[in-house]
mmCIF file of C-alpha atoms in Angstrom:
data_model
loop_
_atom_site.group_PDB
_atom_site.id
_atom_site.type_symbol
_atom_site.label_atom_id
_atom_site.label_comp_id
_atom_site.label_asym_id
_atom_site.label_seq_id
_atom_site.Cartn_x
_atom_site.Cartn_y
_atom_site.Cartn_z
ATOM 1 C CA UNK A 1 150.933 -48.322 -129.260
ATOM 2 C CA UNK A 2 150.817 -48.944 -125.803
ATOM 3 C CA UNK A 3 148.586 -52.300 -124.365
ATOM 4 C CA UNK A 4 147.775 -53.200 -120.546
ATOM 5 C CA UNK A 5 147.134 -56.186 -118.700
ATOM 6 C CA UNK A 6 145.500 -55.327 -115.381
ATOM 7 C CA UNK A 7 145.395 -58.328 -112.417
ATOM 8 C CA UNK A 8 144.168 -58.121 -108.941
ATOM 9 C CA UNK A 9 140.082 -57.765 -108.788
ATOM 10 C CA UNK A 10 138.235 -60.220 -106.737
ATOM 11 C CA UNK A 11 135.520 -60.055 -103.891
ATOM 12 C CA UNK A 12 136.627 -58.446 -100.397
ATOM 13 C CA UNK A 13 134.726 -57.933 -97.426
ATOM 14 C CA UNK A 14 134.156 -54.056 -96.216
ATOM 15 C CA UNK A 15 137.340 -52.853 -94.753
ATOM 16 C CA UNK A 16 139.525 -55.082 -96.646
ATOM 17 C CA UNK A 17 142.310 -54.574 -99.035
ATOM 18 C CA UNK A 18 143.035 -55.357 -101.805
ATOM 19 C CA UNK A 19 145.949 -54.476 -104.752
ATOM 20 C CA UNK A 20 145.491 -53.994 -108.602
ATOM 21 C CA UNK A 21 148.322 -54.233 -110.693
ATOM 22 C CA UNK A 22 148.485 -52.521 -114.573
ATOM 23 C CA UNK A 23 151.853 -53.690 -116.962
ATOM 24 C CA UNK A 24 152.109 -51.615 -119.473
ATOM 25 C CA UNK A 25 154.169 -51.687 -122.909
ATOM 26 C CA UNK A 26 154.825 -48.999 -124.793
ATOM 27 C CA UNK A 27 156.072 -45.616 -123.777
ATOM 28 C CA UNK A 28 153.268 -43.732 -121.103
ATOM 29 C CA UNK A 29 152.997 -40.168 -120.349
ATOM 30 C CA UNK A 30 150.714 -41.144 -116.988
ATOM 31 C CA UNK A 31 149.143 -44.551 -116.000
ATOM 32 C CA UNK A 32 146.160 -44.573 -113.943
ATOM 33 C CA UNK A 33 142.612 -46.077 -112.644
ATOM 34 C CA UNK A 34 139.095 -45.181 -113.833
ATOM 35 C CA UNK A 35 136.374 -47.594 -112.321
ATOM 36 C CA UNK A 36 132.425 -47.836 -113.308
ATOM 37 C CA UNK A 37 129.774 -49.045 -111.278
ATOM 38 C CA UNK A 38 126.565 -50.524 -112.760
ATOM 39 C CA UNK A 39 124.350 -47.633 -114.125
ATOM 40 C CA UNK A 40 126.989 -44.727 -113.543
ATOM 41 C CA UNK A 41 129.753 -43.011 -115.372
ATOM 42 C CA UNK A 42 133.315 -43.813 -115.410
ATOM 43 C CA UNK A 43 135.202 -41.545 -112.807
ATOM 44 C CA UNK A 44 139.025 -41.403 -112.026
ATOM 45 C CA UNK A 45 140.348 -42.877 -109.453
ATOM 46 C CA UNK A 46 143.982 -42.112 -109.402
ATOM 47 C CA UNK A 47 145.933 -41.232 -112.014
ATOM 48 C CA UNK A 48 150.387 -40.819 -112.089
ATOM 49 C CA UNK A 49 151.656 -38.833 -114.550
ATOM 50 C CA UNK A 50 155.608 -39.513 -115.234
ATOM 51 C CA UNK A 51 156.653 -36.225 -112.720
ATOM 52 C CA UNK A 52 155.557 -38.302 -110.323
ATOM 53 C CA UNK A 53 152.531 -36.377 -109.574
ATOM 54 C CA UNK A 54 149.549 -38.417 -108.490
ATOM 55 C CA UNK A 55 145.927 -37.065 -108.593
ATOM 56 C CA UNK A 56 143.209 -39.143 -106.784
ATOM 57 C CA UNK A 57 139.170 -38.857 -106.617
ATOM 58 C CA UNK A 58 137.688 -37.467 -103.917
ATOM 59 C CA UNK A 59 135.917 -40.919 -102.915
ATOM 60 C CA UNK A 60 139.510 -42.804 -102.725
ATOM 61 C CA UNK A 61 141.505 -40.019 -100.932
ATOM 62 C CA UNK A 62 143.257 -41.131 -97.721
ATOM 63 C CA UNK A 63 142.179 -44.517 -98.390
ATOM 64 C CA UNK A 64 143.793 -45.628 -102.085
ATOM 65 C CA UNK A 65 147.923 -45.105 -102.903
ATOM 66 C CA UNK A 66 148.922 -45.223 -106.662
ATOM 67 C CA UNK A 67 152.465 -46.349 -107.491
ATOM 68 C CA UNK A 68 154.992 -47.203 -110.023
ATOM 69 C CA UNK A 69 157.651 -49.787 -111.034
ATOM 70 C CA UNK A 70 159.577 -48.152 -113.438
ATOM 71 C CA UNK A 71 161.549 -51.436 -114.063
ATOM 72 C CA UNK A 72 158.381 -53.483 -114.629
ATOM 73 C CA UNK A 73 156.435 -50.458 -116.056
ATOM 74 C CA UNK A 74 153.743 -51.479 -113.312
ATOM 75 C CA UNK A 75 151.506 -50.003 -112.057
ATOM 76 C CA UNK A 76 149.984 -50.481 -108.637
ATOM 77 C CA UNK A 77 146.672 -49.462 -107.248
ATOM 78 C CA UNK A 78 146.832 -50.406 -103.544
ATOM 79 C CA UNK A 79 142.707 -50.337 -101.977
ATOM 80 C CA UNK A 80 142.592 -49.684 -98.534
ATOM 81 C CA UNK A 81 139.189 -49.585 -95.767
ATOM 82 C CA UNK A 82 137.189 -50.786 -98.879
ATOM 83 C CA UNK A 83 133.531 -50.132 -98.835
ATOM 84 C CA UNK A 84 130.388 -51.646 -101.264
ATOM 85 C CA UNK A 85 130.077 -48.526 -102.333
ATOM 86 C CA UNK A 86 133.770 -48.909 -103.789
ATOM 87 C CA UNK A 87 132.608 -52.024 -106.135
ATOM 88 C CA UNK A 88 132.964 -51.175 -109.800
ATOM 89 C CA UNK A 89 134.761 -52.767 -112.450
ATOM 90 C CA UNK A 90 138.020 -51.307 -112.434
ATOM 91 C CA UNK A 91 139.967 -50.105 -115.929
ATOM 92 C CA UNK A 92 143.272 -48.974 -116.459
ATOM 93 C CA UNK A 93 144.181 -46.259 -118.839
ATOM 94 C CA UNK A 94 147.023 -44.786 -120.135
ATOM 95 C CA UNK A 95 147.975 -41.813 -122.369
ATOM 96 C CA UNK A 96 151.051 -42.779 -124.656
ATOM 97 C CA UNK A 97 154.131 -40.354 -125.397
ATOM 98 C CA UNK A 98 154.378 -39.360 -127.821
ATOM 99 C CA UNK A 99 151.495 -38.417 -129.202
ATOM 100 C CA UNK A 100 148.867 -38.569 -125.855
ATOM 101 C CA UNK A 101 146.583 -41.434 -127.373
ATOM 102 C CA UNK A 102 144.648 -42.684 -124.795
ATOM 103 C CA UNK A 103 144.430 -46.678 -124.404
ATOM 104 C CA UNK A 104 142.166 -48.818 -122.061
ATOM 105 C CA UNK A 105 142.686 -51.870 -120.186
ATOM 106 C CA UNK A 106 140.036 -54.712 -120.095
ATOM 107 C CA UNK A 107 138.921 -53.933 -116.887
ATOM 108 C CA UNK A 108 138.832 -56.259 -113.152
ATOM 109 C CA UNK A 109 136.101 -56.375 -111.176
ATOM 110 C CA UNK A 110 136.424 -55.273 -107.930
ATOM 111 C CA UNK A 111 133.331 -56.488 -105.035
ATOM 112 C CA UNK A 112 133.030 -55.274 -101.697
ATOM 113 C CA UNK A 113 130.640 -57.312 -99.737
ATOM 114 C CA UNK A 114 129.260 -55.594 -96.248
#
């Protein structure tokens, strides 16, 4: 069983920053972001798999970083030259280990006003 507690959403102006944080318990094979936007899908963001690897969307390369604190078991999603078209609510997900169940945060809203 792994749960999540994300932190950081809030309104920005375009080009701001701004930094989401995920704490996870439990044991996670990766950690990563997802974010919808009103009407549309769900689409990755960035995801970190334990190797280290990190695997962004094409939207959010160059502009996002995804990191870990292995002695929090935090994860940080740090937004960068933020545009409206980057407003979504923003969800956390994880896939546990063992097992690869997938678990969801409760999502932050991120708002980029122009």
């Amino acid at each position: 069983q792994v749960q999540l507690v994300e932190s950081g959403g809030g309104l920005v102006q375009a080009g701001g920053s701004l930094r989401l944080s995920c704490a996870a318990s439990g044991s996670t094979f990766s950690i990563g972001w997802y974010r919808q936007a009103p009407g549309k899908q769900r689409d990755l963001v960035a995801i970190l798999a334990n190797s280290g690897m990190a695997t962004y969307g094409d939207s959010v390369k160059g502009r996002f970083t995804i990191s870990r604190d292995n002695a929090k078991n935090t994860v940080y999603l740090q937004m960068n030259s933020l545009q409206p078209e980057d407003t979504a609510v923003y969800y956390c997900r994880a896939v546990s280990t063992p097992g690869r169940a997938i678990y969801w945060g409760q999502g932050t809203q991120v708002t980029v006003s122009s």
